[in-house]
Amino acid sequence: MCGIVGYVGLNEAEPILLDGLAKLEYRGYDSAGIAVHSGQKINIVKSKGKLAELQKKLSQNELKGTLGIGHTRWATHGAPSDINSHPHASNNCKIAVVHNGIIENYLSIKEELTESSFTSDTDTEVIAHLINKFYTKATIENLLDAVYAAIDKMRGTYALAIICSDFPDKLIAVKKDNPLVIGVGKNENFIASDITAIINYTRDAYLLDDGEVALIDAKNIKIFDKDKTLVSKKIFKIDWDIESAEKGGYDFFMLKEIFEQPKVINDFLSINLYDENFLHKINLETLENFTRIYIVGCGTAYHASLIGARLLSKLPNIFVSAEMASEFRYNEPLIDEKTLLIVISQSGETADTLAALRMAKEKNARVLSIVNVVGSSIARESDNVIYITAGPEISVASTKAFSLQVMALYVLVCNLYKVCKVISTEKFLQLQNELQRIPSLVTEILDRENEIKIMAEKYLSCKNVFYIGRGLDYFIAREGSLKLKEIAYLYSQAYAAGELKHGPIALIDDSILIVGVITQKNIVEKTLSNLKECKSRHGKIFIVTTENNSDIKNVADDSFIIPQISQIFAPLLANISLQLFAYYIAKGLGYDIDKPRNLAKSVTVE
Ligand code: F6R
């Protein structure tokens, strides 16, 4: 999704902006641009396409100056083009703006701005014209008033970076429903939509809250609330290391992140697994006050939610349901003060998930979130947070975050099983020991990477792939299928294995690969029999399973046997092999795995 960087200081802005934009590439974008204040005026260079295109233009037209803003755009209003790229400026080029989000009423604002002439199809351009309309006197107070007057008129979501030609040393930042951080340096300050853009320069940041406006120069940062009152904020210390945002010898971030899993799972467990206060810390020592638990997320996070809900549904006297955040909001769910909403999100900024959280809070539900990005909107607005401590996940396709979301749910579920007496203390200890084994079992699977690579390479010509499973395995089938769609652009669909006969089996022929996930003992034969039905229709069969038996081998063209573990934890292991499978198919097909087409890392618009 779109990315913002801004710089004000003593150094040349252009290289810093380009470096920040390069760090934001992973979020997905289709064009980029920067605006730099030369001391006299604002100069803008922008281009459709990747950053290299922008750099090519800049090599012929270097922008000199120590104040600037930059943007990577992911098209919403208007196709990717040079003209639609940000920054956008007012006609007199006094005001330049970059924007993440959507201005819902931009058309009606455009109609009101009768004196402006518009060059782009974007909603963002109206912001520059609107601020310019209200900006009547070259004073910083008047400029701030103009920004407030403009945002008062705007409906929608926005993170904005604004510069004005009358102020060669001032940067303005505005936040509503889209993340924006201010990086605090020495004689220089930064803004960014994502801390990865600035961790090369500073570890101190202010996290802007909704409605806040910041006035920033090289030495000072003033933050005002929605009523223009100065607020004082605490510095947020960024503890992510720079290496974790670099590829470190791997061809793609996705592979690096897959291989980080033993370590990050181990780190998570060392903080949480044996913590006797785990439930106390999230204010959940008892579930007596709750009648309903919803678990919500989008995409991969929704798949983790499905696993969590299936496991939590064993708790007595409580209704548990996993819901897609994008649907949840519109389904009129029953929510009251006896509802616990568990929100799952890697970025902590996904628009639909955040909206589900806000709706639940309005109805007095308690919100517990499972989040990666510390200080993100979802983390800040939740009553309690479990941080999954994955470090930055740069690859658009989520891998380590999913495993840690599931790990967080496992630890939560085991603790709740214990307090709700679903299991004995003895069983609890046994499950803890099993969880402790997971990092080394993940390593065992990763050590067999080559086996999966060879299998994946056999299926490069498949155009259609079904993933099937039952129970928890079905949720992993969905996650495996999503990964393949995202990075290998193959048509792939996950089915609950028992549903095949009710329609989809009509599609099976020798052009289709069926990936079967079989880790749950009670359904081995059932899923296997569905796979046999596919085989007899000439489908190709790849099975990921805990079962090492001749029946499986007879049915499968290829199989991957994962290590033995308690069966509620086995789906996580099966998923690691499916991550590698999708990766090697995408690699074999020659795709840019970390930046899949049409996708964005953090989906901050609905
Ligand atoms: C899949 C993927 C997406 C995200 C989804 C939610 O690989 O990355 O499906 O899982 O957009 O994002 P977060 O977890 O940031 O809320």
Coordinates of C-alpha atoms and ligand atoms in Angstrom, one line a residue:
M1 CA 0.0 0.0 0.0
C2 CA 1.1 3.6 -0.4
G3 CA 4.2 4.8 1.6
I4 CA 5.2 8.2 2.9
V5 CA 8.6 9.6 3.8
G6 CA 9.5 13.2 4.8
Y7 CA 12.8 14.8 5.8
V8 CA 13.8 18.2 7.2
G9 CA 17.4 18.8 8.4
L10 CA 20.8 19.9 7.3
N11 CA 21.5 17.1 4.8
E12 CA 20.3 16.8 1.2
A13 CA 16.8 15.5 1.3
E14 CA 16.8 13.6 -2.1
P15 CA 19.0 10.6 -1.1
I16 CA 17.3 10.2 2.3
L17 CA 13.8 10.3 0.7
L18 CA 14.9 7.7 -2.0
D19 CA 16.4 5.5 0.7
G20 CA 13.2 5.7 2.7
L21 CA 11.1 4.9 -0.3
A22 CA 13.3 1.9 -1.1
K23 CA 12.6 0.6 2.4
L24 CA 8.9 1.0 1.7
E25 CA 8.9 -0.9 -1.6
Y26 CA 7.8 -4.1 0.1
R27 CA 4.5 -2.6 0.8
G28 CA 3.6 -2.7 -2.9
Y29 CA 3.3 0.3 -5.2
D30 CA 3.0 1.2 -8.8
S31 CA 4.5 4.7 -9.0
A32 CA 6.7 7.0 -6.9
G33 CA 7.7 10.6 -6.5
I34 CA 9.4 13.2 -4.4
A35 CA 9.1 17.0 -3.8
V36 CA 12.1 18.9 -2.5
H37 CA 12.2 22.6 -1.5
S38 CA 15.2 24.3 -3.2
G39 CA 15.1 27.2 -0.8
Q40 CA 13.1 29.3 -3.3
K41 CA 10.5 26.9 -4.6
I42 CA 9.2 23.4 -4.5
N43 CA 10.4 21.0 -7.3
I44 CA 8.6 17.8 -8.0
V45 CA 9.8 14.7 -9.9
K46 CA 7.5 11.7 -10.2
S47 CA 7.1 8.6 -12.3
K48 CA 4.9 5.7 -13.0
G49 CA 6.6 2.3 -12.3
K50 CA 9.3 1.2 -9.9
L51 CA 11.8 3.5 -8.0
A52 CA 14.4 2.8 -10.7
E53 CA 12.2 4.9 -13.1
L54 CA 12.1 7.7 -10.7
Q55 CA 15.8 7.5 -10.1
K56 CA 16.4 7.6 -13.9
K57 CA 14.4 10.9 -14.0
L58 CA 16.2 12.3 -11.0
S59 CA 19.6 11.5 -12.6
Q60 CA 18.8 14.1 -15.2
N61 CA 17.2 16.5 -12.8
E62 CA 18.7 16.2 -9.3
L63 CA 16.7 18.0 -6.7
K64 CA 18.7 20.0 -4.2
G65 CA 17.4 21.1 -0.8
T66 CA 17.1 20.0 2.8
L67 CA 13.3 19.7 3.0
G68 CA 11.3 17.1 1.1
I69 CA 8.5 14.6 1.0
G70 CA 8.3 11.3 -1.0
H71 CA 5.7 8.7 -1.8
T72 CA 5.2 5.3 -3.3
R73 CA 1.7 5.1 -4.7
W74 CA -0.7 2.1 -4.9
A75 CA -3.4 3.2 -7.3
T76 CA -6.9 3.7 -5.9
H77 CA -8.3 6.7 -7.7
G78 CA -6.9 6.9 -11.2
A79 CA -4.6 4.5 -13.0
P80 CA -0.9 4.3 -12.3
S81 CA 0.6 7.2 -14.4
D82 CA 3.2 9.9 -14.0
I83 CA 0.4 12.5 -13.5
N84 CA -1.5 10.5 -10.9
S85 CA 1.7 9.8 -8.9
H86 CA 2.3 11.9 -5.7
P87 CA 3.3 14.5 -4.7
H88 CA 0.5 16.7 -5.9
A89 CA 0.6 20.4 -5.8
S90 CA -1.7 23.4 -5.9
N91 CA -1.8 25.3 -9.2
N92 CA 0.6 28.0 -7.9
C93 CA 2.9 25.2 -6.5
K94 CA 2.8 26.8 -3.0
I95 CA 1.5 23.6 -1.4
A96 CA 2.7 20.1 -2.1
V97 CA 1.2 17.0 -0.6
V98 CA 1.6 13.2 -0.3
H99 CA -1.2 11.1 1.0
N100 CA -2.0 7.6 2.1
G101 CA -5.7 6.7 2.4
I102 CA -8.9 7.8 0.6
I103 CA -10.8 11.1 0.6
E104 CA -14.3 9.9 0.2
N105 CA -15.9 13.3 -0.6
Y106 CA -13.2 14.4 -3.0
L107 CA -15.6 14.9 -5.9
S108 CA -17.8 17.3 -4.0
I109 CA -14.8 19.2 -2.8
K110 CA -13.5 19.3 -6.3
E111 CA -16.8 20.9 -7.5
E112 CA -16.5 23.6 -4.8
L113 CA -12.9 24.4 -5.9
T114 CA -14.1 26.3 -9.0
E115 CA -10.9 28.4 -9.3
S116 CA -8.6 25.4 -9.4
S117 CA -7.6 23.4 -12.4
F118 CA -7.0 19.7 -11.8
T119 CA -4.4 17.7 -13.7
S120 CA -4.9 14.2 -12.2
D121 CA -7.7 11.8 -11.5
T122 CA -6.7 11.4 -7.8
D123 CA -8.5 12.2 -4.6
T124 CA -5.2 13.5 -3.2
E125 CA -4.9 16.5 -5.6
V126 CA -7.9 18.2 -4.0
I127 CA -6.0 18.3 -0.7
A128 CA -3.3 20.5 -2.1
H129 CA -5.8 22.8 -3.7
L130 CA -8.0 22.9 -0.6
I131 CA -5.1 23.9 1.7
N132 CA -4.0 26.5 -0.8
K133 CA -7.5 28.0 -0.9
F134 CA -7.5 28.5 2.9
Y135 CA -3.9 29.7 3.0
T136 CA -4.2 33.5 2.7
K137 CA -1.2 34.9 4.6
A138 CA 2.5 33.8 4.6
T139 CA 2.6 33.0 8.3
I140 CA 3.1 29.5 9.8
E141 CA -0.1 30.1 11.9
N142 CA -2.1 30.8 8.8
L143 CA -0.6 27.7 7.1
L144 CA -1.6 25.5 10.1
D145 CA -5.1 27.0 10.1
A146 CA -5.4 26.3 6.4
V147 CA -4.4 22.6 7.1
Y148 CA -7.0 22.4 9.9
A149 CA -9.7 24.0 7.7
A150 CA -8.9 21.6 4.9
I151 CA -9.1 18.5 7.1
D152 CA -12.3 19.8 8.6
K153 CA -13.8 19.5 5.1
M154 CA -12.3 16.1 4.2
R155 CA -14.1 12.9 4.9
G156 CA -12.2 9.6 4.8
T157 CA -8.8 8.4 5.8
Y158 CA -5.5 10.1 5.5
A159 CA -1.9 10.3 6.5
L160 CA -0.4 13.4 5.0
A161 CA 2.9 15.1 4.5
I162 CA 2.7 18.7 3.4
I163 CA 5.3 21.3 2.5
C164 CA 4.7 25.0 1.5
S165 CA 7.0 27.0 -0.7
D166 CA 6.9 29.9 1.8
F167 CA 8.6 27.7 4.5
P168 CA 11.8 26.0 3.2
D169 CA 12.4 24.5 6.7
K170 CA 8.9 23.3 7.8
L171 CA 7.3 19.9 7.3
I172 CA 3.7 19.3 8.3
A173 CA 2.3 15.8 9.1
V174 CA -1.4 14.9 9.6
K175 CA -2.8 11.5 10.6
K176 CA -6.3 10.0 10.5
D177 CA -6.8 6.3 10.3
N178 CA -3.5 5.7 8.5
P179 CA -0.2 5.3 10.3
L180 CA 2.4 8.0 10.5
V181 CA 5.4 8.2 12.7
I182 CA 7.8 11.0 13.3
G183 CA 11.5 10.0 13.6
V184 CA 13.4 12.2 15.9
G185 CA 17.0 12.9 14.9
K186 CA 19.7 15.4 15.9
N187 CA 19.3 18.5 13.8
E188 CA 17.1 16.6 11.5
N189 CA 13.7 15.0 11.7
F190 CA 11.8 12.5 9.6
I191 CA 8.3 11.3 9.0
A192 CA 7.3 7.9 7.6
S193 CA 4.2 5.8 7.2
D194 CA 6.3 2.8 8.5
I195 CA 9.3 2.7 10.8
T196 CA 11.3 0.6 8.4
A197 CA 11.8 3.7 6.3
I198 CA 13.6 5.5 9.1
I199 CA 15.4 2.9 11.2
N200 CA 18.6 3.6 9.3
Y201 CA 18.5 7.1 10.8
T202 CA 16.9 7.0 14.3
R203 CA 15.5 4.8 16.9
D204 CA 13.4 7.5 18.6
A205 CA 9.9 8.2 17.3
Y206 CA 6.6 9.8 18.1
L207 CA 3.6 7.8 17.0
L208 CA 0.9 10.2 15.8
D209 CA -2.7 9.6 16.9
D210 CA -5.8 10.2 14.9
G211 CA -6.6 13.9 14.5
E212 CA -3.1 15.1 15.3
V213 CA -1.2 17.6 13.2
A214 CA 2.6 18.0 13.6
L215 CA 4.7 21.0 12.7
I216 CA 8.3 19.8 12.3
D217 CA 11.6 21.5 11.5
A218 CA 15.2 20.4 12.0
K219 CA 15.2 21.1 15.7
N220 CA 11.6 21.1 16.9
I221 CA 8.6 18.9 16.7
K222 CA 5.3 20.4 17.8
I223 CA 2.3 18.1 17.9
F224 CA -1.3 19.5 18.1
D225 CA -4.5 17.6 18.7
K226 CA -7.7 18.1 16.7
D227 CA -8.5 21.2 18.7
K228 CA -5.1 22.8 17.9
T229 CA -3.9 22.3 21.4
L230 CA -0.3 21.4 21.9
V231 CA 0.1 17.9 23.2
S232 CA 3.1 16.3 24.8
K233 CA 3.9 12.7 23.8
K234 CA 6.3 10.1 25.0
I235 CA 9.2 9.0 22.7
F236 CA 8.7 5.5 21.4
K237 CA 11.9 3.5 21.2
I238 CA 12.2 1.4 18.1
D239 CA 13.9 -1.9 19.0
W240 CA 13.9 -3.6 15.5
D241 CA 17.4 -4.0 14.2
I242 CA 18.5 -2.9 10.8
E243 CA 19.6 -6.4 9.8
S244 CA 16.1 -7.7 10.2
A245 CA 14.9 -5.3 7.6
E246 CA 17.7 -6.5 5.1
K247 CA 17.7 -9.6 3.0
G248 CA 20.9 -11.1 4.6
G249 CA 22.0 -13.3 1.7
Y250 CA 18.6 -14.8 0.9
D251 CA 17.2 -14.3 -2.6
F252 CA 14.0 -13.0 -1.2
F253 CA 12.7 -11.7 2.1
M254 CA 10.0 -14.4 2.0
L255 CA 12.6 -17.2 2.1
K256 CA 14.6 -15.3 4.8
E257 CA 11.4 -14.9 6.9
I258 CA 10.5 -18.6 6.4
F259 CA 14.0 -19.5 7.7
E260 CA 13.7 -17.1 10.7
Q261 CA 10.8 -19.0 12.0
P262 CA 12.6 -21.3 14.5
K263 CA 14.3 -18.3 16.0
V264 CA 11.3 -16.1 16.3
I265 CA 9.1 -18.9 17.6
N266 CA 11.7 -19.7 20.2
D267 CA 11.9 -16.0 21.2
F268 CA 8.1 -15.9 21.5
L269 CA 8.1 -19.0 23.6
S270 CA 10.9 -17.9 25.9
I271 CA 8.8 -14.8 26.8
N272 CA 5.4 -16.5 27.1
L273 CA 5.4 -20.2 27.4
Y274 CA 6.3 -20.6 31.0
D275 CA 5.0 -17.3 32.1
E276 CA 2.6 -18.1 35.0
N277 CA 1.1 -14.6 34.6
F278 CA 0.4 -15.0 30.9
L279 CA -3.4 -14.7 31.4
H280 CA -3.0 -12.1 34.1
K281 CA -1.0 -9.8 31.8
I282 CA -3.8 -9.8 29.3
N283 CA -6.5 -9.5 32.0
L284 CA -8.0 -12.8 31.2
E285 CA -7.6 -15.0 34.3
T286 CA -11.2 -16.0 34.0
L287 CA -13.7 -16.1 31.1
E288 CA -16.7 -15.9 33.6
N289 CA -17.6 -12.5 32.3
F290 CA -17.9 -13.5 28.7
T291 CA -20.6 -15.3 26.8
R292 CA -19.1 -14.8 23.3
I293 CA -15.7 -14.7 21.7
Y294 CA -15.2 -13.5 18.2
I295 CA -11.8 -13.8 16.5
V296 CA -11.3 -11.5 13.5
G297 CA -8.7 -10.9 10.9
C298 CA -8.2 -10.6 7.2
G299 CA -6.4 -13.0 4.8
T300 CA -3.7 -14.9 6.5
A301 CA -4.7 -13.5 9.9
Y302 CA -8.2 -14.8 9.3
H303 CA -6.8 -18.3 8.7
A304 CA -5.0 -18.0 12.1
S305 CA -8.4 -16.9 13.5
L306 CA -10.1 -20.0 12.2
I307 CA -7.6 -22.2 14.0
G308 CA -8.0 -20.2 17.2
A309 CA -11.7 -20.4 17.1
R310 CA -11.8 -24.1 16.4
L311 CA -9.6 -24.7 19.4
L312 CA -11.4 -22.2 21.7
S313 CA -14.7 -23.8 20.8
K314 CA -13.8 -26.6 23.3
L315 CA -14.3 -24.1 26.1
P316 CA -17.5 -24.7 28.0
N317 CA -20.5 -22.3 28.0
I318 CA -19.1 -19.8 25.5
F319 CA -19.9 -19.2 21.9
V320 CA -16.8 -18.8 19.7
S321 CA -16.6 -17.8 16.1
A322 CA -13.9 -16.7 13.6
E323 CA -15.0 -13.9 11.3
M324 CA -13.5 -12.2 8.4
A325 CA -13.0 -8.6 9.6
S326 CA -14.3 -7.2 6.2
E327 CA -17.6 -9.1 6.6
F328 CA -17.9 -8.9 10.4
R329 CA -18.6 -5.2 10.4
Y330 CA -21.6 -5.5 8.1
N331 CA -23.1 -8.7 9.5
E332 CA -24.7 -7.0 12.6
P333 CA -23.0 -9.4 15.0
L334 CA -24.3 -9.6 18.5
I335 CA -21.8 -7.7 20.6
D336 CA -22.1 -6.4 24.1
E337 CA -20.0 -6.1 27.3
K338 CA -19.9 -9.8 27.6
T339 CA -18.1 -10.2 24.3
L340 CA -14.4 -10.7 23.9
L341 CA -13.1 -9.7 20.5
I342 CA -9.7 -11.2 19.6
V343 CA -8.2 -9.2 16.8
I344 CA -5.4 -10.7 14.8
S345 CA -3.2 -8.5 12.6
Q346 CA 0.5 -8.5 11.6
S347 CA 0.6 -4.8 10.7
G348 CA -1.9 -3.6 13.2
E349 CA -3.2 -1.2 10.6
T350 CA -5.5 -3.2 8.4
A351 CA -8.5 -1.0 7.7
D352 CA -11.2 -3.6 8.0
T353 CA -9.7 -5.2 11.1
L354 CA -9.3 -1.8 12.8
A355 CA -12.9 -0.9 11.9
A356 CA -14.1 -4.2 13.4
L357 CA -12.2 -3.4 16.6
R358 CA -13.7 0.1 16.8
M359 CA -17.2 -1.2 16.2
A360 CA -16.8 -3.8 19.0
K361 CA -15.4 -1.1 21.4
E362 CA -18.3 1.1 20.7
K363 CA -20.5 -1.7 21.9
N364 CA -18.5 -2.2 25.0
A365 CA -16.8 -5.4 24.1
R366 CA -13.3 -6.2 25.5
V367 CA -10.6 -6.3 22.9
L368 CA -7.5 -8.5 23.0
S369 CA -5.3 -8.1 20.0
I370 CA -2.5 -10.4 18.6
V371 CA -0.3 -8.0 16.8
N372 CA 3.3 -7.8 15.4
V373 CA 3.9 -4.1 14.9
V374 CA 4.4 -2.4 18.3
G375 CA 2.6 0.9 18.6
S376 CA 0.3 0.2 15.6
S377 CA -3.2 1.5 15.7
I378 CA -4.8 -1.9 16.6
A379 CA -2.3 -2.4 19.4
R380 CA -3.0 1.1 20.8
E381 CA -6.7 0.8 20.6
S382 CA -7.0 -2.6 22.2
D383 CA -7.6 -3.2 25.9
N384 CA -4.8 -5.8 25.9
V385 CA -2.2 -7.0 23.4
I386 CA -0.2 -10.1 22.8
Y387 CA 2.8 -9.1 20.7
I388 CA 4.0 -11.9 18.5
T389 CA 7.6 -10.4 18.3
A390 CA 8.3 -11.5 14.7
G391 CA 10.4 -8.4 13.9
P392 CA 9.7 -6.7 10.6
E393 CA 7.9 -8.9 8.1
I394 CA 8.9 -7.4 4.7
S395 CA 7.7 -10.0 2.3
V396 CA 4.1 -9.2 1.2
A397 CA 3.2 -12.9 1.6
S398 CA 3.0 -13.4 5.4
T399 CA 4.9 -16.4 6.7
K400 CA 6.6 -15.9 10.1
A401 CA 3.8 -13.7 11.3
F402 CA 1.2 -16.4 10.6
S403 CA 3.2 -19.0 12.5
L404 CA 3.6 -16.7 15.4
Q405 CA -0.1 -15.8 15.4
V406 CA -0.9 -19.5 15.6
M407 CA 1.7 -19.9 18.4
A408 CA 0.2 -17.0 20.3
L409 CA -3.2 -18.7 20.0
Y410 CA -1.7 -22.1 21.1
V411 CA -0.3 -20.5 24.2
L412 CA -3.6 -18.7 24.9
V413 CA -5.7 -21.8 24.2
C414 CA -3.6 -24.0 26.5
N415 CA -3.8 -21.5 29.3
L416 CA -7.5 -21.1 28.9
Y417 CA -8.0 -24.9 28.7
K418 CA -6.3 -25.1 32.0
V419 CA -8.2 -22.4 33.8
C420 CA -11.5 -23.6 32.4
K421 CA -10.6 -27.2 33.4
V422 CA -10.8 -28.5 29.9
I423 CA -7.5 -30.2 30.6
S424 CA -5.6 -31.3 33.7
T425 CA -2.5 -29.7 35.0
E426 CA -0.6 -32.7 33.8
K427 CA -1.9 -32.4 30.3
F428 CA -1.1 -28.7 30.4
L429 CA 2.5 -29.5 31.2
Q430 CA 2.6 -32.0 28.5
L431 CA 1.3 -29.5 25.9
Q432 CA 3.8 -27.0 27.1
N433 CA 6.6 -29.5 26.5
E434 CA 5.3 -30.1 23.0
L435 CA 5.1 -26.4 22.2
Q436 CA 8.7 -26.1 23.3
R437 CA 9.7 -28.7 20.6
I438 CA 8.2 -26.7 17.8
P439 CA 11.3 -24.5 16.9
S440 CA 13.5 -27.6 16.5
L441 CA 10.8 -29.4 14.5
V442 CA 10.4 -26.4 12.2
T443 CA 14.2 -26.5 11.7
E444 CA 13.9 -30.2 10.8
I445 CA 11.5 -29.3 8.0
L446 CA 13.6 -26.4 6.8
D447 CA 16.6 -28.7 6.6
R448 CA 14.6 -30.7 4.1
E449 CA 14.0 -27.6 1.9
N450 CA 15.6 -29.3 -1.1
E451 CA 13.0 -32.1 -1.1
I452 CA 10.2 -29.6 -1.3
K453 CA 12.1 -27.6 -4.0
I454 CA 12.4 -30.7 -6.2
M455 CA 8.7 -31.5 -5.7
A456 CA 7.6 -28.0 -6.5
E457 CA 9.7 -27.9 -9.6
K458 CA 7.7 -30.9 -11.0
Y459 CA 4.5 -28.9 -10.8
L460 CA 5.5 -25.7 -12.5
S461 CA 3.3 -26.4 -15.5
C462 CA 0.1 -26.8 -13.3
K463 CA -2.4 -24.1 -13.9
N464 CA -4.9 -25.0 -11.3
V465 CA -4.3 -26.3 -7.8
F466 CA -6.8 -27.5 -5.2
Y467 CA -5.8 -27.6 -1.5
I468 CA -8.0 -29.9 0.6
G469 CA -8.2 -30.9 4.2
R470 CA -10.7 -31.4 7.0
G471 CA -11.0 -29.7 10.4
L472 CA -7.8 -27.8 11.3
D473 CA -6.2 -29.2 8.1
Y474 CA -8.7 -27.3 6.1
F475 CA -7.6 -24.0 7.6
I476 CA -4.0 -24.8 6.6
A477 CA -5.2 -25.8 3.1
R478 CA -6.7 -22.3 2.9
E479 CA -3.5 -20.7 4.0
G480 CA -1.4 -22.8 1.6
S481 CA -3.7 -22.0 -1.2
L482 CA -3.6 -18.2 -0.5
K483 CA 0.2 -18.3 -0.5
L484 CA 0.3 -19.9 -3.9
K485 CA -2.2 -17.4 -5.4
E486 CA -0.3 -14.5 -4.0
I487 CA 3.2 -15.2 -5.2
A488 CA 2.8 -17.8 -8.0
Y489 CA -0.3 -16.3 -9.6
L490 CA -1.8 -19.7 -10.0
Y491 CA -5.5 -20.3 -9.8
S492 CA -5.8 -22.1 -6.6
Q493 CA -8.7 -23.0 -4.3
A494 CA -9.0 -24.6 -0.9
Y495 CA -11.9 -26.9 -0.1
A496 CA -13.0 -28.7 2.9
A497 CA -12.2 -32.2 1.6
G498 CA -15.8 -33.5 2.1
E499 CA -17.2 -30.7 -0.1
L500 CA -15.3 -31.9 -3.2
K501 CA -18.0 -34.3 -4.0
H502 CA -20.7 -31.6 -3.9
G503 CA -19.5 -29.9 -7.0
P504 CA -15.8 -29.1 -7.4
I505 CA -14.8 -32.7 -8.3
A506 CA -16.3 -32.0 -11.7
L507 CA -13.2 -29.9 -12.4
I508 CA -10.7 -32.7 -11.7
D509 CA -8.6 -34.0 -14.6
D510 CA -5.0 -34.6 -15.3
S511 CA -4.2 -30.8 -15.4
I512 CA -5.0 -30.3 -11.8
L513 CA -2.8 -30.7 -8.8
I514 CA -4.5 -31.5 -5.5
V515 CA -2.6 -30.8 -2.4
G516 CA -3.9 -32.8 0.6
V517 CA -3.2 -31.8 4.1
I518 CA -3.6 -34.7 6.6
T519 CA -2.5 -34.2 10.2
Q520 CA -5.6 -34.9 12.2
K521 CA -5.8 -38.6 13.1
N522 CA -9.5 -38.9 13.1
I523 CA -9.9 -37.9 9.5
V524 CA -6.9 -39.6 7.8
E525 CA -9.0 -42.1 6.0
K526 CA -11.7 -39.7 5.1
T527 CA -9.3 -37.2 3.4
L528 CA -7.4 -40.0 1.8
S529 CA -10.5 -41.4 0.3
N530 CA -11.3 -37.9 -1.2
L531 CA -7.8 -37.8 -2.6
K532 CA -8.3 -41.3 -4.1
E533 CA -11.4 -40.0 -5.8
C534 CA -9.3 -37.2 -7.3
K535 CA -6.6 -39.7 -8.4
S536 CA -9.0 -41.9 -10.2
R537 CA -10.0 -38.8 -12.2
H538 CA -6.3 -38.4 -13.1
G539 CA -5.6 -35.5 -10.8
K540 CA -2.0 -35.2 -9.5
I541 CA -1.7 -35.6 -5.8
F542 CA 0.8 -34.0 -3.3
I543 CA 0.2 -34.9 0.3
V544 CA 1.6 -33.2 3.4
T545 CA 1.0 -35.4 6.4
T546 CA 2.1 -36.8 9.7
E547 CA 1.2 -40.3 8.5
N548 CA 4.0 -42.4 7.1
N549 CA 2.1 -45.4 5.6
S550 CA 1.8 -47.3 2.4
D551 CA -1.8 -46.1 1.8
I552 CA -0.6 -42.5 1.5
K553 CA 2.3 -43.5 -0.7
N554 CA 0.0 -45.4 -3.0
V555 CA -2.2 -42.4 -3.5
A556 CA 0.3 -39.6 -3.6
D557 CA 2.5 -38.7 -6.6
D558 CA 4.5 -36.9 -4.0
S559 CA 4.3 -36.7 -0.2
F560 CA 6.1 -34.8 2.5
I561 CA 6.0 -36.4 6.0
I562 CA 6.2 -33.8 8.8
P563 CA 7.6 -34.7 12.2
Q564 CA 5.3 -36.2 14.9
I565 CA 3.8 -33.8 17.5
S566 CA 0.5 -33.5 19.4
Q567 CA -2.1 -33.2 16.7
I568 CA -3.4 -29.8 17.6
F569 CA 0.1 -28.4 16.8
A570 CA 0.7 -30.4 13.6
P571 CA -1.1 -28.0 11.3
L572 CA 1.6 -25.3 12.0
L573 CA 4.3 -27.7 10.9
A574 CA 2.4 -28.7 7.8
N575 CA 2.1 -25.1 6.9
I576 CA 5.9 -24.6 6.9
S577 CA 6.2 -27.1 4.1
L578 CA 3.4 -25.4 2.2
Q579 CA 5.2 -22.0 2.5
L580 CA 8.3 -23.6 0.9
F581 CA 6.2 -25.3 -1.7
A582 CA 4.5 -22.0 -2.8
Y583 CA 7.9 -20.2 -2.6
Y584 CA 9.6 -22.7 -4.9
I585 CA 6.8 -22.7 -7.4
A586 CA 6.9 -18.9 -7.6
K587 CA 10.7 -19.0 -7.8
G588 CA 10.6 -21.6 -10.6
L589 CA 8.1 -19.5 -12.5
G590 CA 10.5 -16.5 -12.2
Y591 CA 8.3 -14.1 -10.2
D592 CA 9.4 -11.2 -8.0
I593 CA 8.3 -13.0 -4.9
D594 CA 8.5 -10.2 -2.4
K595 CA 6.5 -7.8 -4.4
P596 CA 3.6 -9.7 -5.9
R597 CA 1.5 -7.8 -8.5
N598 CA -1.6 -5.9 -7.2
L599 CA -0.8 -6.7 -3.6
A600 CA 0.1 -4.5 -0.7
K601 CA 1.7 -5.4 2.6
S602 CA -0.6 -3.4 4.7
V603 CA -4.1 -2.8 3.5
T604 CA -5.0 0.5 5.0
V605 CA -8.1 1.1 2.8
E606 CA -11.3 -0.8 2.8
Ligands
F6R1 C1 -1.2 -12.9 3.1 C2 -1.2 -11.6 3.6 C3 -2.5 -10.9 3.8 C4 -2.6 -10.4 5.2 C5 -3.9 -9.5 5.4 C6 -4.0 -9.0 6.8 O1 0.1 -13.4 2.9 O2 -0.2 -11.1 3.9 O3 -3.6 -11.8 3.5 O4 -2.5 -11.4 6.1 O5 -3.8 -8.4 4.5 O6 -2.9 -8.2 7.2 P1 -2.6 -7.9 8.7 O7 -2.2 -9.2 9.3 O8 -1.4 -6.9 8.6 O9 -3.8 -7.3 9.3

